Amino acid sequence: QVQLVESGGDLVQPGGSLRLSCAASGDIFRIYSMGWYRQAQRKRRELVARITSVGSADYGDSVRGRFTISRDNAKNTTYLQMTNLEPEDTAVYYCNAEVAAGETRNGLDVWGRGTRDTVSS
């Protein structure tokens, strides 16, 4: 069983920065892609960023140029560095990973429970 735990969500002023972390734990054989999604109040969940096992990254249009995703494969952890935050970035941020775990070698879709970021003055 694999668990993803997000951390780093906080209240921050517009223009500020936050760094989110997502650590995977469990009987992990391999983690393929990892990513961040967010869901604002009364909005659909949307892609923020994804990163492959070799470091290729994709970003949602609304965050490109402001956010940076990275990962530490030795720690089974992905990070989201968020800069120049805007009120529109306020959301619950969810970590996602494609994980081969236990006896399963397929990439299973695993989600964290989310961490809340609030951008407000």
JSON list of C-alpha atoms in Angstrom, two decimals:
[
{"chain": "A", "resi": 1, "resn": "GLN", "atom": "CA", "xyz": [0.00, 0.00, 0.00]},
{"chain": "A", "resi": 2, "resn": "VAL", "atom": "CA", "xyz": [1.32, 3.42, -0.97]},
{"chain": "A", "resi": 3, "resn": "GLN", "atom": "CA", "xyz": [0.60, 6.68, 0.78]},
{"chain": "A", "resi": 4, "resn": "LEU", "atom": "CA", "xyz": [1.23, 10.22, -0.42]},
{"chain": "A", "resi": 5, "resn": "VAL", "atom": "CA", "xyz": [1.46, 12.97, 2.17]},
{"chain": "A", "resi": 6, "resn": "GLU", "atom": "CA", "xyz": [1.51, 16.62, 1.19]},
{"chain": "A", "resi": 7, "resn": "SER", "atom": "CA", "xyz": [2.91, 19.37, 3.36]},
{"chain": "A", "resi": 8, "resn": "GLY", "atom": "CA", "xyz": [3.79, 23.03, 3.15]},
{"chain": "A", "resi": 9, "resn": "GLY", "atom": "CA", "xyz": [0.41, 24.62, 2.60]},
{"chain": "A", "resi": 10, "resn": "ASP", "atom": "CA", "xyz": [-0.01, 27.95, 4.34]},
{"chain": "A", "resi": 11, "resn": "LEU", "atom": "CA", "xyz": [-1.44, 31.44, 4.25]},
{"chain": "A", "resi": 12, "resn": "VAL", "atom": "CA", "xyz": [0.68, 33.77, 2.15]},
{"chain": "A", "resi": 13, "resn": "GLN", "atom": "CA", "xyz": [0.33, 37.29, 0.80]},
{"chain": "A", "resi": 14, "resn": "PRO", "atom": "CA", "xyz": [0.06, 37.99, -2.92]},
{"chain": "A", "resi": 15, "resn": "GLY", "atom": "CA", "xyz": [3.50, 38.01, -4.49]},
{"chain": "A", "resi": 16, "resn": "GLY", "atom": "CA", "xyz": [4.84, 35.62, -1.91]},
{"chain": "A", "resi": 17, "resn": "SER", "atom": "CA", "xyz": [6.21, 32.13, -2.22]},
{"chain": "A", "resi": 18, "resn": "LEU", "atom": "CA", "xyz": [5.49, 28.68, -0.88]},
{"chain": "A", "resi": 19, "resn": "ARG", "atom": "CA", "xyz": [7.16, 25.33, -1.25]},
{"chain": "A", "resi": 20, "resn": "LEU", "atom": "CA", "xyz": [5.03, 22.22, -1.15]},
{"chain": "A", "resi": 21, "resn": "SER", "atom": "CA", "xyz": [6.34, 18.74, -0.56]},
{"chain": "A", "resi": 22, "resn": "CYS", "atom": "CA", "xyz": [4.83, 15.36, -1.29]},
{"chain": "A", "resi": 23, "resn": "ALA", "atom": "CA", "xyz": [6.45, 12.26, 0.12]},
{"chain": "A", "resi": 24, "resn": "ALA", "atom": "CA", "xyz": [5.50, 8.77, -0.98]},
{"chain": "A", "resi": 25, "resn": "SER", "atom": "CA", "xyz": [5.83, 5.86, 1.39]},
{"chain": "A", "resi": 26, "resn": "GLY", "atom": "CA", "xyz": [5.00, 2.19, 1.41]},
{"chain": "A", "resi": 27, "resn": "ASP", "atom": "CA", "xyz": [6.11, -0.90, -0.43]},
{"chain": "A", "resi": 28, "resn": "ILE", "atom": "CA", "xyz": [7.21, 1.04, -3.49]},
{"chain": "A", "resi": 29, "resn": "PHE", "atom": "CA", "xyz": [8.81, -0.72, -6.40]},
{"chain": "A", "resi": 30, "resn": "ARG", "atom": "CA", "xyz": [8.98, 2.27, -8.70]},
{"chain": "A", "resi": 31, "resn": "ILE", "atom": "CA", "xyz": [7.46, 5.71, -9.08]},
{"chain": "A", "resi": 32, "resn": "TYR", "atom": "CA", "xyz": [6.86, 6.87, -12.61]},
{"chain": "A", "resi": 33, "resn": "SER", "atom": "CA", "xyz": [5.42, 10.34, -12.97]},
{"chain": "A", "resi": 34, "resn": "MET", "atom": "CA", "xyz": [4.51, 12.58, -10.04]},
{"chain": "A", "resi": 35, "resn": "GLY", "atom": "CA", "xyz": [2.43, 15.69, -10.14]},
{"chain": "A", "resi": 36, "resn": "TRP", "atom": "CA", "xyz": [0.41, 18.36, -8.48]},
{"chain": "A", "resi": 37, "resn": "TYR", "atom": "CA", "xyz": [-3.21, 19.22, -9.08]},
{"chain": "A", "resi": 38, "resn": "ARG", "atom": "CA", "xyz": [-5.31, 21.83, -7.39]},
{"chain": "A", "resi": 39, "resn": "GLN", "atom": "CA", "xyz": [-8.95, 22.46, -6.76]},
{"chain": "A", "resi": 40, "resn": "ALA", "atom": "CA", "xyz": [-10.23, 25.87, -5.82]},
{"chain": "A", "resi": 41, "resn": "GLN", "atom": "CA", "xyz": [-13.54, 26.28, -4.08]},
{"chain": "A", "resi": 42, "resn": "ARG", "atom": "CA", "xyz": [-16.37, 25.49, -6.49]},
{"chain": "A", "resi": 43, "resn": "LYS", "atom": "CA", "xyz": [-13.91, 24.85, -9.31]},
{"chain": "A", "resi": 44, "resn": "ARG", "atom": "CA", "xyz": [-12.82, 21.75, -11.15]},
{"chain": "A", "resi": 45, "resn": "ARG", "atom": "CA", "xyz": [-9.58, 20.06, -10.25]},
{"chain": "A", "resi": 46, "resn": "GLU", "atom": "CA", "xyz": [-6.86, 21.16, -12.65]},
{"chain": "A", "resi": 47, "resn": "LEU", "atom": "CA", "xyz": [-3.32, 20.24, -13.52]},
{"chain": "A", "resi": 48, "resn": "VAL", "atom": "CA", "xyz": [-0.62, 22.33, -11.90]},
{"chain": "A", "resi": 49, "resn": "ALA", "atom": "CA", "xyz": [2.53, 20.43, -12.85]},
{"chain": "A", "resi": 50, "resn": "ARG", "atom": "CA", "xyz": [3.78, 16.94, -13.58]},
{"chain": "A", "resi": 51, "resn": "ILE", "atom": "CA", "xyz": [7.27, 15.54, -13.73]},
{"chain": "A", "resi": 52, "resn": "THR", "atom": "CA", "xyz": [8.52, 12.28, -15.17]},
{"chain": "A", "resi": 53, "resn": "SER", "atom": "CA", "xyz": [10.96, 9.92, -13.54]},
{"chain": "A", "resi": 54, "resn": "VAL", "atom": "CA", "xyz": [13.77, 11.50, -15.55]},
{"chain": "A", "resi": 55, "resn": "GLY", "atom": "CA", "xyz": [12.84, 15.09, -14.82]},
{"chain": "A", "resi": 56, "resn": "SER", "atom": "CA", "xyz": [10.77, 16.26, -17.78]},
{"chain": "A", "resi": 57, "resn": "ALA", "atom": "CA", "xyz": [8.09, 18.65, -16.57]},
{"chain": "A", "resi": 58, "resn": "ASP", "atom": "CA", "xyz": [4.76, 19.94, -17.82]},
{"chain": "A", "resi": 59, "resn": "TYR", "atom": "CA", "xyz": [2.85, 22.88, -16.35]},
{"chain": "A", "resi": 60, "resn": "GLY", "atom": "CA", "xyz": [-0.62, 24.20, -16.44]},
{"chain": "A", "resi": 61, "resn": "ASP", "atom": "CA", "xyz": [-0.99, 27.40, -18.41]},
{"chain": "A", "resi": 62, "resn": "SER", "atom": "CA", "xyz": [-1.94, 29.44, -15.37]},
{"chain": "A", "resi": 63, "resn": "VAL", "atom": "CA", "xyz": [1.24, 28.61, -13.44]},
{"chain": "A", "resi": 64, "resn": "ARG", "atom": "CA", "xyz": [3.87, 28.28, -16.14]},
{"chain": "A", "resi": 65, "resn": "GLY", "atom": "CA", "xyz": [6.78, 30.57, -15.40]},
{"chain": "A", "resi": 66, "resn": "ARG", "atom": "CA", "xyz": [5.83, 30.98, -11.75]},
{"chain": "A", "resi": 67, "resn": "PHE", "atom": "CA", "xyz": [5.88, 27.44, -10.39]},
{"chain": "A", "resi": 68, "resn": "THR", "atom": "CA", "xyz": [8.63, 24.85, -10.58]},
{"chain": "A", "resi": 69, "resn": "ILE", "atom": "CA", "xyz": [8.23, 21.15, -9.95]},
{"chain": "A", "resi": 70, "resn": "SER", "atom": "CA", "xyz": [11.12, 18.95, -8.95]},
{"chain": "A", "resi": 71, "resn": "ARG", "atom": "CA", "xyz": [11.66, 15.52, -7.44]},
{"chain": "A", "resi": 72, "resn": "ASP", "atom": "CA", "xyz": [14.12, 13.64, -5.33]},
{"chain": "A", "resi": 73, "resn": "ASN", "atom": "CA", "xyz": [13.93, 10.03, -6.40]},
{"chain": "A", "resi": 74, "resn": "ALA", "atom": "CA", "xyz": [16.03, 8.84, -3.48]},
{"chain": "A", "resi": 75, "resn": "LYS", "atom": "CA", "xyz": [13.43, 10.28, -1.10]},
{"chain": "A", "resi": 76, "resn": "ASN", "atom": "CA", "xyz": [10.37, 9.40, -3.21]},
{"chain": "A", "resi": 77, "resn": "THR", "atom": "CA", "xyz": [9.43, 13.04, -2.92]},
{"chain": "A", "resi": 78, "resn": "THR", "atom": "CA", "xyz": [8.25, 15.75, -5.27]},
{"chain": "A", "resi": 79, "resn": "TYR", "atom": "CA", "xyz": [8.32, 19.46, -4.58]},
{"chain": "A", "resi": 80, "resn": "LEU", "atom": "CA", "xyz": [6.39, 22.38, -5.94]},
{"chain": "A", "resi": 81, "resn": "GLN", "atom": "CA", "xyz": [8.08, 25.76, -5.61]},
{"chain": "A", "resi": 82, "resn": "MET", "atom": "CA", "xyz": [5.47, 28.45, -6.03]},
{"chain": "A", "resi": 83, "resn": "THR", "atom": "CA", "xyz": [6.45, 32.08, -6.56]},
{"chain": "A", "resi": 84, "resn": "ASN", "atom": "CA", "xyz": [4.61, 35.28, -7.38]},
{"chain": "A", "resi": 85, "resn": "LEU", "atom": "CA", "xyz": [1.49, 33.82, -5.87]},
{"chain": "A", "resi": 86, "resn": "GLU", "atom": "CA", "xyz": [-1.85, 35.32, -6.75]},
{"chain": "A", "resi": 87, "resn": "PRO", "atom": "CA", "xyz": [-5.20, 35.11, -5.00]},
{"chain": "A", "resi": 88, "resn": "GLU", "atom": "CA", "xyz": [-6.34, 32.89, -7.86]},
{"chain": "A", "resi": 89, "resn": "ASP", "atom": "CA", "xyz": [-3.79, 30.31, -6.71]},
{"chain": "A", "resi": 90, "resn": "THR", "atom": "CA", "xyz": [-5.81, 29.73, -3.55]},
{"chain": "A", "resi": 91, "resn": "ALA", "atom": "CA", "xyz": [-6.79, 26.07, -3.60]},
{"chain": "A", "resi": 92, "resn": "VAL", "atom": "CA", "xyz": [-6.28, 22.69, -2.09]},
{"chain": "A", "resi": 93, "resn": "TYR", "atom": "CA", "xyz": [-3.24, 21.19, -3.75]},
{"chain": "A", "resi": 94, "resn": "TYR", "atom": "CA", "xyz": [-3.21, 17.44, -4.27]},
{"chain": "A", "resi": 95, "resn": "CYS", "atom": "CA", "xyz": [-0.23, 15.26, -4.96]},
{"chain": "A", "resi": 96, "resn": "ASN", "atom": "CA", "xyz": [-0.54, 12.47, -7.49]},
{"chain": "A", "resi": 97, "resn": "ALA", "atom": "CA", "xyz": [1.80, 9.69, -8.50]},
{"chain": "A", "resi": 98, "resn": "GLU", "atom": "CA", "xyz": [1.92, 6.71, -10.79]},
{"chain": "A", "resi": 99, "resn": "VAL", "atom": "CA", "xyz": [3.37, 3.99, -8.60]},
{"chain": "A", "resi": 100, "resn": "ALA", "atom": "CA", "xyz": [4.31, 0.36, -8.98]},
{"chain": "A", "resi": 101, "resn": "ALA", "atom": "CA", "xyz": [4.05, -1.11, -5.50]},
{"chain": "A", "resi": 102, "resn": "GLY", "atom": "CA", "xyz": [3.91, -4.45, -3.77]},
{"chain": "A", "resi": 103, "resn": "GLU", "atom": "CA", "xyz": [3.48, -7.19, -6.31]},
{"chain": "A", "resi": 104, "resn": "THR", "atom": "CA", "xyz": [1.93, -4.84, -8.84]},
{"chain": "A", "resi": 105, "resn": "ARG", "atom": "CA", "xyz": [4.18, -3.60, -11.61]},
{"chain": "A", "resi": 106, "resn": "ASN", "atom": "CA", "xyz": [1.58, -1.49, -13.36]},
{"chain": "A", "resi": 107, "resn": "GLY", "atom": "CA", "xyz": [1.56, 2.21, -12.63]},
{"chain": "A", "resi": 108, "resn": "LEU", "atom": "CA", "xyz": [-1.24, 2.66, -10.12]},
{"chain": "A", "resi": 109, "resn": "ASP", "atom": "CA", "xyz": [-2.82, 6.06, -9.67]},
{"chain": "A", "resi": 110, "resn": "VAL", "atom": "CA", "xyz": [-2.32, 7.28, -6.10]},
{"chain": "A", "resi": 111, "resn": "TRP", "atom": "CA", "xyz": [-3.55, 10.54, -4.57]},
{"chain": "A", "resi": 112, "resn": "GLY", "atom": "CA", "xyz": [-2.71, 12.42, -1.43]},
{"chain": "A", "resi": 113, "resn": "ARG", "atom": "CA", "xyz": [-5.31, 14.04, 0.75]},
{"chain": "A", "resi": 114, "resn": "GLY", "atom": "CA", "xyz": [-4.30, 17.58, -0.12]},
{"chain": "A", "resi": 115, "resn": "THR", "atom": "CA", "xyz": [-2.77, 20.63, 1.47]},
{"chain": "A", "resi": 116, "resn": "ARG", "atom": "CA", "xyz": [-4.42, 24.02, 1.55]},
{"chain": "A", "resi": 117, "resn": "ASP", "atom": "CA", "xyz": [-2.80, 27.15, 0.15]},
{"chain": "A", "resi": 118, "resn": "THR", "atom": "CA", "xyz": [-4.43, 30.49, 0.76]},
{"chain": "A", "resi": 119, "resn": "VAL", "atom": "CA", "xyz": [-3.14, 33.60, -1.00]},
{"chain": "A", "resi": 120, "resn": "SER", "atom": "CA", "xyz": [-4.67, 36.68, 0.54]},
{"chain": "A", "resi": 121, "resn": "SER", "atom": "CA", "xyz": [-3.75, 40.07, 1.93]}
]
